[in-house]
Amino acid sequence: VAPLRTDGPTMPRLPRPGRGNQAAFSRTAEDVVSESLGIERNPLGVGGDTVPGSGPGGVRYPEFRVHGPEGSLATRHSLVEVKVSRNAIARSGLSARDRAQLRDYVAHVRELRASGGLADAKVELFTNHTKPTRGEFRRYIQEGLLEWKPIPAP
């Protein structure tokens, strides 16, 4: 799978600065992953799938449906997340909030494995950030709890 570029033919060029532009860039990447995997996006709030975590109310809302026969746990044995940045940098480039979210997802898949629910459960992270070569997230990758993948080309 060819990785998604941040400009050029595989990704629309977005205007330079501005938080709104990052949000649009992220939504585009999430839409590409959703279409590529055939998994529906997960709505925030009422009706959205949640997993336990350190977010508001003690839950997290993954970007894609998790539960049910069409959810990512049933179809891929994973929680699927997308993290992209218009300015991906070394040291993974993930924000503190992103790292906390991924830790919550890893904790959840560990619990699924321990309970016998899904022995091969994992987090699939589709990203344009540099794959870690050391540290906590590298350990998750080595343990098979986290898969660090490029954004598929549309």
PDB file of C-alpha atoms in Angstrom:
ATOM      1  CA  VAL A   1       0.000   0.000   0.000  1.00  0.00           C
ATOM      2  CA  ALA A   2       1.463   3.315  -1.061  1.00  0.00           C
ATOM      3  CA  PRO A   3       1.519   5.842   1.791  1.00  0.00           C
ATOM      4  CA  LEU A   4      -0.623   8.938   1.582  1.00  0.00           C
ATOM      5  CA  ARG A   5       1.273  12.079   0.684  1.00  0.00           C
ATOM      6  CA  THR A   6       0.574  15.407   2.312  1.00  0.00           C
ATOM      7  CA  ASP A   7       0.427  17.178  -1.023  1.00  0.00           C
ATOM      8  CA  GLY A   8       0.217  16.382  -4.680  1.00  0.00           C
ATOM      9  CA  PRO A   9      -2.001  13.859  -6.434  1.00  0.00           C
ATOM     10  CA  THR A  10      -2.925  11.595  -3.489  1.00  0.00           C
ATOM     11  CA  MET A  11      -3.961  14.316  -1.052  1.00  0.00           C
ATOM     12  CA  PRO A  12      -5.613  17.624  -1.847  1.00  0.00           C
ATOM     13  CA  ARG A  13      -3.409  20.601  -1.090  1.00  0.00           C
ATOM     14  CA  LEU A  14      -4.805  22.486   1.857  1.00  0.00           C
ATOM     15  CA  PRO A  15      -4.206  26.140   2.665  1.00  0.00           C
ATOM     16  CA  ARG A  16      -1.211  26.708   4.900  1.00  0.00           C
ATOM     17  CA  PRO A  17      -1.756  27.726   8.517  1.00  0.00           C
ATOM     18  CA  GLY A  18      -4.801  27.367  10.679  1.00  0.00           C
ATOM     19  CA  ARG A  19      -6.349  24.818  12.995  1.00  0.00           C
ATOM     20  CA  GLY A  20      -9.338  24.389  10.713  1.00  0.00           C
ATOM     21  CA  ASN A  21      -6.997  23.296   7.956  1.00  0.00           C
ATOM     22  CA  GLN A  22      -5.527  20.560  10.174  1.00  0.00           C
ATOM     23  CA  ALA A  23      -9.044  19.363  10.975  1.00  0.00           C
ATOM     24  CA  ALA A  24      -9.922  19.201   7.260  1.00  0.00           C
ATOM     25  CA  PHE A  25      -6.633  17.386   6.547  1.00  0.00           C
ATOM     26  CA  SER A  26      -7.402  14.861   9.305  1.00  0.00           C
ATOM     27  CA  ARG A  27     -10.969  14.293   8.079  1.00  0.00           C
ATOM     28  CA  THR A  28      -9.687  13.653   4.566  1.00  0.00           C
ATOM     29  CA  ALA A  29      -7.241  11.023   5.863  1.00  0.00           C
ATOM     30  CA  GLU A  30      -9.978   9.433   8.013  1.00  0.00           C
ATOM     31  CA  ASP A  31     -12.298   9.277   4.988  1.00  0.00           C
ATOM     32  CA  VAL A  32      -9.554   7.614   2.913  1.00  0.00           C
ATOM     33  CA  VAL A  33      -8.972   4.990   5.633  1.00  0.00           C
ATOM     34  CA  SER A  34     -12.723   4.435   6.090  1.00  0.00           C
ATOM     35  CA  GLU A  35     -13.220   3.842   2.380  1.00  0.00           C
ATOM     36  CA  SER A  36     -10.127   1.657   2.103  1.00  0.00           C
ATOM     37  CA  LEU A  37     -11.125  -0.585   5.028  1.00  0.00           C
ATOM     38  CA  GLY A  38     -14.873  -0.515   4.473  1.00  0.00           C
ATOM     39  CA  ILE A  39     -15.508   0.469   8.090  1.00  0.00           C
ATOM     40  CA  GLU A  40     -18.008   3.163   8.986  1.00  0.00           C
ATOM     41  CA  ARG A  41     -16.860   6.285  10.834  1.00  0.00           C
ATOM     42  CA  ASN A  42     -17.902   6.413  14.485  1.00  0.00           C
ATOM     43  CA  PRO A  43     -20.061   9.380  15.512  1.00  0.00           C
ATOM     44  CA  LEU A  44     -19.095  11.264  18.658  1.00  0.00           C
ATOM     45  CA  GLY A  45     -21.686  11.389  21.412  1.00  0.00           C
ATOM     46  CA  VAL A  46     -25.039   9.620  21.500  1.00  0.00           C
ATOM     47  CA  GLY A  47     -25.004   6.541  19.306  1.00  0.00           C
ATOM     48  CA  GLY A  48     -21.237   6.367  19.021  1.00  0.00           C
ATOM     49  CA  ASP A  49     -19.212   3.346  20.091  1.00  0.00           C
ATOM     50  CA  THR A  50     -17.012   3.881  23.135  1.00  0.00           C
ATOM     51  CA  VAL A  51     -14.191   2.075  24.883  1.00  0.00           C
ATOM     52  CA  PRO A  52     -13.022   2.657  28.458  1.00  0.00           C
ATOM     53  CA  GLY A  53     -10.399   5.354  28.807  1.00  0.00           C
ATOM     54  CA  SER A  54      -9.204   8.575  30.357  1.00  0.00           C
ATOM     55  CA  GLY A  55     -11.332  10.837  28.150  1.00  0.00           C
ATOM     56  CA  PRO A  56     -14.358  12.814  29.349  1.00  0.00           C
ATOM     57  CA  GLY A  57     -16.752  10.551  31.233  1.00  0.00           C
ATOM     58  CA  GLY A  58     -14.127   7.803  31.414  1.00  0.00           C
ATOM     59  CA  VAL A  59     -14.554   6.798  27.754  1.00  0.00           C
ATOM     60  CA  ARG A  60     -12.968   7.282  24.360  1.00  0.00           C
ATOM     61  CA  TYR A  61     -14.701   7.472  20.987  1.00  0.00           C
ATOM     62  CA  PRO A  62     -12.577   5.662  18.398  1.00  0.00           C
ATOM     63  CA  GLU A  63     -12.721   7.123  14.875  1.00  0.00           C
ATOM     64  CA  PHE A  64     -14.344   3.998  13.455  1.00  0.00           C
ATOM     65  CA  ARG A  65     -17.117   1.713  14.626  1.00  0.00           C
ATOM     66  CA  VAL A  66     -15.747  -0.854  17.055  1.00  0.00           C
ATOM     67  CA  HIS A  67     -18.658  -3.023  18.177  1.00  0.00           C
ATOM     68  CA  GLY A  68     -21.186  -5.153  16.333  1.00  0.00           C
ATOM     69  CA  PRO A  69     -20.806  -7.353  13.272  1.00  0.00           C
ATOM     70  CA  GLU A  70     -19.570  -4.470  11.078  1.00  0.00           C
ATOM     71  CA  GLY A  71     -17.250  -2.996  13.733  1.00  0.00           C
ATOM     72  CA  SER A  72     -13.486  -3.129  13.538  1.00  0.00           C
ATOM     73  CA  LEU A  73     -13.163  -5.683  16.354  1.00  0.00           C
ATOM     74  CA  ALA A  74     -15.319  -8.176  14.443  1.00  0.00           C
ATOM     75  CA  THR A  75     -13.925  -7.461  10.986  1.00  0.00           C
ATOM     76  CA  ARG A  76     -10.237  -6.750  11.732  1.00  0.00           C
ATOM     77  CA  HIS A  77      -9.711  -7.760  15.396  1.00  0.00           C
ATOM     78  CA  SER A  78      -8.548  -4.205  16.005  1.00  0.00           C
ATOM     79  CA  LEU A  79      -9.347  -0.705  17.113  1.00  0.00           C
ATOM     80  CA  VAL A  80      -8.583   1.513  14.120  1.00  0.00           C
ATOM     81  CA  GLU A  81      -7.285   5.035  14.607  1.00  0.00           C
ATOM     82  CA  VAL A  82      -5.957   7.717  12.250  1.00  0.00           C
ATOM     83  CA  LYS A  83      -3.416  10.331  13.334  1.00  0.00           C
ATOM     84  CA  VAL A  84      -2.016  12.668  10.712  1.00  0.00           C
ATOM     85  CA  SER A  85      -0.284  15.981  10.731  1.00  0.00           C
ATOM     86  CA  ARG A  86       0.353  18.430   7.949  1.00  0.00           C
ATOM     87  CA  ASN A  87       3.783  18.828   9.554  1.00  0.00           C
ATOM     88  CA  ALA A  88       4.662  15.321  10.722  1.00  0.00           C
ATOM     89  CA  ILE A  89       7.882  15.497  12.742  1.00  0.00           C
ATOM     90  CA  ALA A  90      10.365  13.126  14.328  1.00  0.00           C
ATOM     91  CA  ARG A  91       9.797  11.706  17.833  1.00  0.00           C
ATOM     92  CA  SER A  92       6.526  10.364  16.438  1.00  0.00           C
ATOM     93  CA  GLY A  93       5.054  13.886  16.408  1.00  0.00           C
ATOM     94  CA  LEU A  94       1.995  12.734  18.314  1.00  0.00           C
ATOM     95  CA  SER A  95       0.474  15.222  20.732  1.00  0.00           C
ATOM     96  CA  ALA A  96       0.116  14.430  24.434  1.00  0.00           C
ATOM     97  CA  ARG A  97      -3.631  13.965  23.843  1.00  0.00           C
ATOM     98  CA  ASP A  98      -2.965  11.563  20.946  1.00  0.00           C
ATOM     99  CA  ARG A  99      -0.511   9.552  23.037  1.00  0.00           C
ATOM    100  CA  ALA A 100      -3.004   9.326  25.936  1.00  0.00           C
ATOM    101  CA  GLN A 101      -5.701   8.154  23.546  1.00  0.00           C
ATOM    102  CA  LEU A 102      -3.444   5.456  22.080  1.00  0.00           C
ATOM    103  CA  ARG A 103      -2.453   4.306  25.585  1.00  0.00           C
ATOM    104  CA  ASP A 104      -6.161   3.921  26.431  1.00  0.00           C
ATOM    105  CA  TYR A 105      -6.730   1.869  23.272  1.00  0.00           C
ATOM    106  CA  VAL A 106      -3.715  -0.341  24.002  1.00  0.00           C
ATOM    107  CA  ALA A 107      -4.998  -0.884  27.566  1.00  0.00           C
ATOM    108  CA  HIS A 108      -8.375  -1.889  26.132  1.00  0.00           C
ATOM    109  CA  VAL A 109      -6.926  -4.418  23.690  1.00  0.00           C
ATOM    110  CA  ARG A 110      -4.769  -5.826  26.496  1.00  0.00           C
ATOM    111  CA  GLU A 111      -7.961  -6.327  28.508  1.00  0.00           C
ATOM    112  CA  LEU A 112      -9.665  -7.993  25.540  1.00  0.00           C
ATOM    113  CA  ARG A 113      -6.715 -10.369  25.220  1.00  0.00           C
ATOM    114  CA  ALA A 114      -6.598 -11.107  28.962  1.00  0.00           C
ATOM    115  CA  SER A 115     -10.342 -11.784  29.185  1.00  0.00           C
ATOM    116  CA  GLY A 116     -10.207 -14.250  26.305  1.00  0.00           C
ATOM    117  CA  GLY A 117     -12.414 -11.990  24.193  1.00  0.00           C
ATOM    118  CA  LEU A 118      -9.928 -11.598  21.350  1.00  0.00           C
ATOM    119  CA  ALA A 119      -6.530 -13.192  21.750  1.00  0.00           C
ATOM    120  CA  ASP A 120      -5.119 -11.260  18.788  1.00  0.00           C
ATOM    121  CA  ALA A 121      -6.732  -7.854  19.441  1.00  0.00           C
ATOM    122  CA  LYS A 122      -4.584  -4.864  18.482  1.00  0.00           C
ATOM    123  CA  VAL A 123      -4.632  -1.161  17.708  1.00  0.00           C
ATOM    124  CA  GLU A 124      -4.112  -0.274  14.046  1.00  0.00           C
ATOM    125  CA  LEU A 125      -2.752   3.239  13.727  1.00  0.00           C
ATOM    126  CA  PHE A 126      -2.843   4.725  10.231  1.00  0.00           C
ATOM    127  CA  THR A 127      -0.513   7.705  10.254  1.00  0.00           C
ATOM    128  CA  ASN A 128       2.006   9.836   8.434  1.00  0.00           C
ATOM    129  CA  HIS A 129       4.099  10.181  11.598  1.00  0.00           C
ATOM    130  CA  THR A 130       7.498   8.530  11.843  1.00  0.00           C
ATOM    131  CA  LYS A 131       7.404   5.016  13.283  1.00  0.00           C
ATOM    132  CA  PRO A 132       9.034   5.025  16.723  1.00  0.00           C
ATOM    133  CA  THR A 133      12.404   3.339  17.094  1.00  0.00           C
ATOM    134  CA  ARG A 134      12.437   3.313  20.905  1.00  0.00           C
ATOM    135  CA  GLY A 135      10.226   3.967  23.876  1.00  0.00           C
ATOM    136  CA  GLU A 136       6.735   3.027  24.920  1.00  0.00           C
ATOM    137  CA  PHE A 137       5.091   2.907  21.504  1.00  0.00           C
ATOM    138  CA  ARG A 138       7.958   0.877  20.043  1.00  0.00           C
ATOM    139  CA  ARG A 139       7.367  -1.667  22.845  1.00  0.00           C
ATOM    140  CA  TYR A 140       3.662  -1.808  21.977  1.00  0.00           C
ATOM    141  CA  ILE A 141       4.623  -2.534  18.366  1.00  0.00           C
ATOM    142  CA  GLN A 142       7.061  -5.268  19.437  1.00  0.00           C
ATOM    143  CA  GLU A 143       4.364  -6.818  21.669  1.00  0.00           C
ATOM    144  CA  GLY A 144       1.918  -6.929  18.744  1.00  0.00           C
ATOM    145  CA  LEU A 145      -0.464  -4.538  20.502  1.00  0.00           C
ATOM    146  CA  LEU A 146       0.046  -1.682  18.032  1.00  0.00           C
ATOM    147  CA  GLU A 147       0.470  -1.751  14.255  1.00  0.00           C
ATOM    148  CA  TRP A 148       1.886   1.478  12.777  1.00  0.00           C
ATOM    149  CA  LYS A 149       0.688   1.773   9.174  1.00  0.00           C
ATOM    150  CA  PRO A 150       0.833   4.358   6.390  1.00  0.00           C
ATOM    151  CA  ILE A 151      -2.368   6.003   5.220  1.00  0.00           C
ATOM    152  CA  PRO A 152      -3.507   4.076   2.128  1.00  0.00           C
ATOM    153  CA  ALA A 153      -3.524   5.918  -1.174  1.00  0.00           C
ATOM    154  CA  PRO A 154      -7.050   6.885  -2.229  1.00  0.00           C
TER     155      PRO A 154
END
